[in-house]
Amino acid sequence: MGERGAAVAVRVGAVSSLLGRASAAAEPTELVVAPVELHRRNLQRRLREARAPKDAFAFVDAPAVAKAVLDAAGERSRPIDRIDRLSLCRSALAADAVDVPRRLRGDAEGMPQVVEQVRGEVESVTNFHPARVEAFEATADGLYEPVDADARDVLDVALDAERALRERTPKAVSDTALVRRATRLLAATAGEAWTDAYPNIERVSLVGVSSVSAPQADLLGVLADETDAAVTVYARRGTGSYLEARLPSLLDVAEPGAEVFERR
């Protein structure tokens, strides 16, 4: 598993080296993955100001990558949006499908937002991967009272909410769910699904990040393991050194994209 961490390079505050690869090209050869649209626009603006061609780059986010992989394989790639999730959370709460402890409750009108926020934050930290959920549980159990109970309640609410949402829609619950699906597909096809979607891509660069979420880590790890693409994380100064030290352990999970719901 350590090979995966070694295969994903980290560059701290060195995005200029990425921009230095700007060139005229018939097709993009590098995916520039930026979680925030503003960062994608800033990079494109820098290229324009330098009068550098951007043909070699395709600027995307992780869900767009996932959708391309799933579409190329003929898999479903339509998620529900946040408004739909809030509506379904409201339905789940009305049916008592999500048990929210009193200390986490707000006003009744705002409860769907609370549940969705908790679900999304736990998803970002664990990607609902069995090993990470188990680690979350172990960490929660090791905390002092009453923080231990609070942490465990947060996890339980997130898992209950995710289950309830899945029961209420045939579509993917979120964009992040699509990233997990694509991650599993890439692993299951030994990278063939990647070649089908992106036959000309030689590099994948994650940019503009001060941290890497669990869903991003699982996708990058599979790309490093199963494809010939060079995978690099361009981290921001200030947090880059910490991220560089932390990334190998974040990548070190068996079966990236696996979900705890399959085993409970």
GROMACS .gro file of C-alpha atoms in nm:
model
  264
    1MET     CA    1   0.000   0.000   0.000
    2GLY     CA    2   0.295   0.232   0.052
    3GLU     CA    3   0.360   0.239  -0.323
    4ARG     CA    4   0.043   0.434  -0.372
    5GLY     CA    5   0.160   0.719  -0.151
    6ALA     CA    6   0.495   0.726  -0.329
    7ALA     CA    7   0.324   0.736  -0.669
    8VAL     CA    8   0.133   1.056  -0.587
    9ALA     CA    9   0.379   1.344  -0.588
   10VAL     CA   10   0.331   1.658  -0.379
   11ARG     CA   11   0.456   2.000  -0.485
   12VAL     CA   12   0.429   2.288  -0.240
   13GLY     CA   13   0.356   2.631  -0.388
   14ALA     CA   14   0.499   2.528  -0.723
   15VAL     CA   15   0.204   2.576  -0.955
   16SER     CA   16   0.430   2.777  -1.187
   17SER     CA   17   0.589   2.448  -1.291
   18LEU     CA   18   0.247   2.330  -1.402
   19LEU     CA   19   0.183   2.649  -1.598
   20GLY     CA   20   0.524   2.607  -1.756
   21ARG     CA   21   0.390   2.302  -1.938
   22ALA     CA   22   0.149   2.518  -2.137
   23SER     CA   23   0.174   2.438  -2.504
   24ALA     CA   24  -0.027   2.418  -2.821
   25ALA     CA   25  -0.187   2.077  -2.857
   26ALA     CA   26  -0.455   1.911  -3.065
   27GLU     CA   27  -0.600   1.748  -2.750
   28PRO     CA   28  -0.546   1.813  -2.379
   29THR     CA   29  -0.282   1.592  -2.222
   30GLU     CA   30  -0.318   1.713  -1.863
   31LEU     CA   31  -0.622   1.726  -1.637
   32VAL     CA   32  -0.600   2.020  -1.398
   33VAL     CA   33  -0.838   1.927  -1.117
   34ALA     CA   34  -0.939   2.225  -0.902
   35PRO     CA   35  -1.217   2.180  -0.644
   36VAL     CA   36  -1.311   2.548  -0.660
   37GLU     CA   37  -1.417   2.714  -0.986
   38LEU     CA   38  -1.250   3.040  -0.886
   39HIS     CA   39  -0.912   2.868  -0.876
   40ARG     CA   40  -0.966   2.723  -1.223
   41ARG     CA   41  -1.048   3.070  -1.351
   42ASN     CA   42  -0.739   3.219  -1.185
   43LEU     CA   43  -0.512   2.964  -1.351
   44GLN     CA   44  -0.669   3.030  -1.689
   45ARG     CA   45  -0.633   3.405  -1.632
   46ARG     CA   46  -0.261   3.360  -1.558
   47LEU     CA   47  -0.221   3.171  -1.883
   48ARG     CA   48  -0.399   3.447  -2.075
   49GLU     CA   49  -0.187   3.716  -1.913
   50ALA     CA   50   0.127   3.522  -2.008
   51ARG     CA   51  -0.014   3.476  -2.358
   52ALA     CA   52   0.044   3.105  -2.317
   53PRO     CA   53  -0.173   2.849  -2.495
   54LYS     CA   54  -0.397   2.640  -2.273
   55ASP     CA   55  -0.470   2.367  -2.528
   56ALA     CA   56  -0.270   2.109  -2.332
   57PHE     CA   57  -0.489   2.154  -2.022
   58ALA     CA   58  -0.843   2.051  -1.939
   59PHE     CA   59  -0.969   2.234  -1.629
   60VAL     CA   60  -1.217   2.025  -1.431
   61ASP     CA   61  -1.323   1.920  -1.082
   62ALA     CA   62  -1.333   1.567  -0.940
   63PRO     CA   63  -1.706   1.512  -1.006
   64ALA     CA   64  -1.656   1.605  -1.372
   65VAL     CA   65  -1.379   1.347  -1.396
   66ALA     CA   66  -1.604   1.087  -1.235
   67LYS     CA   67  -1.890   1.164  -1.472
   68ALA     CA   68  -1.662   1.131  -1.775
   69VAL     CA   69  -1.537   0.791  -1.656
   70LEU     CA   70  -1.888   0.664  -1.580
   71ASP     CA   71  -2.033   0.800  -1.906
   72ALA     CA   72  -1.761   0.634  -2.112
   73ALA     CA   73  -1.846   0.303  -1.945
   74GLY     CA   74  -2.219   0.348  -1.995
   75GLU     CA   75  -2.279   0.375  -1.620
   76ARG     CA   76  -2.532   0.603  -1.452
   77SER     CA   77  -2.382   0.941  -1.371
   78ARG     CA   78  -2.668   1.164  -1.256
   79PRO     CA   79  -2.667   1.279  -0.894
   80ILE     CA   80  -2.932   1.466  -0.703
   81ASP     CA   81  -2.848   1.823  -0.605
   82ARG     CA   82  -2.839   1.987  -0.263
   83ILE     CA   83  -3.198   2.110  -0.285
   84ASP     CA   84  -3.317   1.755  -0.350
   85ARG     CA   85  -3.102   1.624  -0.064
   86LEU     CA   86  -3.254   1.874   0.176
   87SER     CA   87  -3.603   1.774   0.065
   88LEU     CA   88  -3.522   1.406   0.115
   89CYS     CA   89  -3.362   1.481   0.452
   90ARG     CA   90  -3.685   1.650   0.555
   91SER     CA   91  -3.877   1.339   0.447
   92ALA     CA   92  -3.637   1.113   0.637
   93LEU     CA   93  -3.668   1.321   0.952
   94ALA     CA   94  -4.046   1.314   0.931
   95ALA     CA   95  -4.032   0.934   0.906
   96ASP     CA   96  -3.787   0.911   1.200
   97ALA     CA   97  -3.533   0.748   0.967
   98VAL     CA   98  -3.259   0.971   1.110
   99ASP     CA   99  -3.224   0.990   1.487
  100VAL     CA  100  -3.076   1.329   1.574
  101PRO     CA  101  -2.970   1.363   1.940
  102ARG     CA  102  -3.107   1.664   2.122
  103ARG     CA  103  -2.766   1.832   2.153
  104LEU     CA  104  -2.729   1.837   1.773
  105ARG     CA  105  -3.076   1.970   1.705
  106GLY     CA  106  -3.159   2.322   1.603
  107ASP     CA  107  -3.498   2.459   1.512
  108ALA     CA  108  -3.724   2.221   1.322
  109GLU     CA  109  -3.705   2.427   1.002
  110GLY     CA  110  -3.327   2.411   0.999
  111MET     CA  111  -3.290   2.042   1.083
  112PRO     CA  112  -3.252   1.920   0.722
  113GLN     CA  113  -2.958   2.161   0.679
  114VAL     CA  114  -2.797   2.032   1.000
  115VAL     CA  115  -2.834   1.670   0.891
  116GLU     CA  116  -2.700   1.740   0.541
  117GLN     CA  117  -2.403   1.934   0.678
  118VAL     CA  118  -2.313   1.650   0.916
  119ARG     CA  119  -2.352   1.392   0.638
  120GLY     CA  120  -2.133   1.590   0.401
  121GLU     CA  121  -1.858   1.654   0.654
  122VAL     CA  122  -1.833   1.289   0.756
  123GLU     CA  123  -1.835   1.190   0.388
  124SER     CA  124  -1.543   1.427   0.325
  125VAL     CA  125  -1.341   1.281   0.612
  126THR     CA  126  -1.419   0.911   0.564
  127ASN     CA  127  -1.561   0.872   0.211
  128PHE     CA  128  -1.779   0.620   0.399
  129HIS     CA  129  -1.491   0.374   0.363
  130PRO     CA  130  -1.511   0.086   0.615
  131ALA     CA  131  -1.158   0.137   0.747
  132ARG     CA  132  -1.200   0.510   0.793
  133VAL     CA  133  -1.541   0.472   0.958
  134GLU     CA  134  -1.387   0.217   1.195
  135ALA     CA  135  -1.103   0.460   1.270
  136PHE     CA  136  -1.357   0.737   1.334
  137GLU     CA  137  -1.541   0.511   1.579
  138ALA     CA  138  -1.219   0.415   1.757
  139THR     CA  139  -1.113   0.778   1.786
  140ALA     CA  140  -1.454   0.881   1.918
  141ASP     CA  141  -1.448   0.605   2.178
  142GLY     CA  142  -1.108   0.724   2.297
  143LEU     CA  143  -1.218   1.081   2.369
  144TYR     CA  144  -1.318   1.216   2.707
  145GLU     CA  145  -1.683   1.247   2.805
  146PRO     CA  146  -1.903   1.402   2.676
  147VAL     CA  147  -1.701   1.466   2.359
  148ASP     CA  148  -1.685   1.093   2.287
  149ALA     CA  149  -2.064   1.069   2.273
  150ASP     CA  150  -2.088   1.383   2.059
  151ALA     CA  151  -1.841   1.246   1.806
  152ARG     CA  152  -2.016   0.909   1.789
  153ASP     CA  153  -2.352   1.083   1.748
  154VAL     CA  154  -2.216   1.283   1.456
  155LEU     CA  155  -2.105   0.962   1.284
  156ASP     CA  156  -2.437   0.787   1.349
  157VAL     CA  157  -2.637   1.080   1.212
  158ALA     CA  158  -2.423   1.089   0.897
  159LEU     CA  159  -2.457   0.716   0.831
  160ASP     CA  160  -2.831   0.719   0.902
  161ALA     CA  161  -2.878   1.016   0.670
  162GLU     CA  162  -2.681   0.854   0.389
  163ARG     CA  163  -2.884   0.533   0.418
  164ALA     CA  164  -3.211   0.727   0.426
  165LEU     CA  165  -3.119   0.927   0.117
  166ARG     CA  166  -3.024   0.613  -0.075
  167GLU     CA  167  -3.358   0.457   0.011
  168ARG     CA  168  -3.539   0.760  -0.130
  169THR     CA  169  -3.372   0.804  -0.469
  170PRO     CA  170  -3.237   0.575  -0.742
  171LYS     CA  171  -2.982   0.841  -0.836
  172ALA     CA  172  -2.645   0.903  -0.676
  173VAL     CA  173  -2.690   1.088  -0.348
  174SER     CA  174  -2.418   1.343  -0.426
  175ASP     CA  175  -2.139   1.435  -0.664
  176THR     CA  176  -1.906   1.266  -0.418
  177ALA     CA  177  -2.100   0.941  -0.458
  178LEU     CA  178  -2.019   0.959  -0.829
  179VAL     CA  179  -1.650   0.997  -0.744
  180ARG     CA  180  -1.673   0.677  -0.535
  181ARG     CA  181  -1.847   0.493  -0.819
  182ALA     CA  182  -1.579   0.601  -1.064
  183THR     CA  183  -1.305   0.505  -0.818
  184ARG     CA  184  -1.447   0.153  -0.785
  185LEU     CA  185  -1.487   0.123  -1.162
  186LEU     CA  186  -1.127   0.228  -1.225
  187ALA     CA  187  -1.005  -0.031  -0.976
  188ALA     CA  188  -1.234  -0.305  -1.111
  189THR     CA  189  -1.121  -0.248  -1.471
  190ALA     CA  190  -0.751  -0.208  -1.385
  191GLY     CA  191  -0.758   0.139  -1.537
  192GLU     CA  192  -0.929   0.045  -1.863
  193ALA     CA  193  -1.221   0.273  -1.780
  194TRP     CA  194  -0.974   0.560  -1.757
  195THR     CA  195  -0.831   0.495  -2.102
  196ASP     CA  196  -1.182   0.481  -2.246
  197ALA     CA  197  -1.266   0.821  -2.096
  198TYR     CA  198  -0.931   0.996  -2.129
  199PRO     CA  199  -0.715   0.825  -2.395
  200ASN     CA  200  -0.481   1.124  -2.432
  201ILE     CA  201  -0.433   1.229  -2.070
  202GLU     CA  202  -0.077   1.184  -1.943
  203ARG     CA  203  -0.096   1.389  -1.623
  204VAL     CA  204  -0.350   1.456  -1.349
  205SER     CA  205  -0.279   1.757  -1.127
  206LEU     CA  206  -0.485   1.846  -0.820
  207VAL     CA  207  -0.436   2.217  -0.755
  208GLY     CA  208  -0.536   2.490  -0.512
  209VAL     CA  209  -0.572   2.266  -0.207
  210SER     CA  210  -0.466   2.305   0.154
  211SER     CA  211  -0.597   1.958   0.233
  212VAL     CA  212  -0.704   1.648   0.041
  213SER     CA  213  -1.042   1.498   0.121
  214ALA     CA  214  -1.088   1.123   0.153
  215PRO     CA  215  -1.284   1.102  -0.177
  216GLN     CA  216  -1.009   1.292  -0.359
  217ALA     CA  217  -0.742   1.070  -0.201
  218ASP     CA  218  -0.916   0.749  -0.305
  219LEU     CA  219  -0.953   0.870  -0.664
  220LEU     CA  220  -0.591   0.986  -0.686
  221GLY     CA  221  -0.468   0.661  -0.533
  222VAL     CA  222  -0.649   0.448  -0.789
  223LEU     CA  223  -0.524   0.667  -1.074
  224ALA     CA  224  -0.168   0.629  -0.948
  225ASP     CA  225  -0.206   0.252  -0.910
  226GLU     CA  226  -0.405   0.163  -1.218
  227THR     CA  227  -0.311   0.412  -1.490
  228ASP     CA  228   0.003   0.549  -1.653
  229ALA     CA  229  -0.091   0.907  -1.569
  230ALA     CA  230   0.152   1.106  -1.353
  231VAL     CA  231  -0.047   1.218  -1.048
  232THR     CA  232   0.059   1.533  -0.861
  233VAL     CA  233  -0.093   1.739  -0.580
  234TYR     CA  234  -0.003   2.109  -0.587
  235ALA     CA  235  -0.047   2.219  -0.226
  236ARG     CA  236  -0.066   2.571  -0.092
  237ARG     CA  237   0.219   2.717   0.107
  238GLY     CA  238   0.167   2.705   0.481
  239THR     CA  239  -0.012   2.370   0.488
  240GLY     CA  240   0.183   2.198   0.213
  241SER     CA  241   0.445   2.039   0.438
  242TYR     CA  242   0.177   1.892   0.664
  243LEU     CA  243  -0.016   1.761   0.363
  244GLU     CA  244   0.298   1.605   0.219
  245ALA     CA  245   0.358   1.418   0.545
  246ARG     CA  246  -0.007   1.321   0.585
  247LEU     CA  247  -0.088   1.209   0.231
  248PRO     CA  248   0.070   0.860   0.236
  249SER     CA  249  -0.143   0.749   0.532
  250LEU     CA  250  -0.452   0.904   0.374
  251LEU     CA  251  -0.390   0.703   0.058
  252ASP     CA  252  -0.315   0.383   0.245
  253VAL     CA  253  -0.654   0.209   0.238
  254ALA     CA  254  -0.754  -0.121   0.084
  255GLU     CA  255  -1.025  -0.116  -0.182
  256PRO     CA  256  -1.052   0.260  -0.243
  257GLY     CA  257  -1.412   0.355  -0.307
  258ALA     CA  258  -1.553   0.072  -0.094
  259GLU     CA  259  -1.846   0.169   0.127
  260VAL     CA  260  -1.929   0.068   0.482
  261PHE     CA  261  -2.295   0.019   0.387
  262GLU     CA  262  -2.203  -0.293   0.192
  263ARG     CA  263  -2.081  -0.457   0.513
  264ARG     CA  264  -2.341  -0.354   0.771
   0.00000   0.00000   0.00000
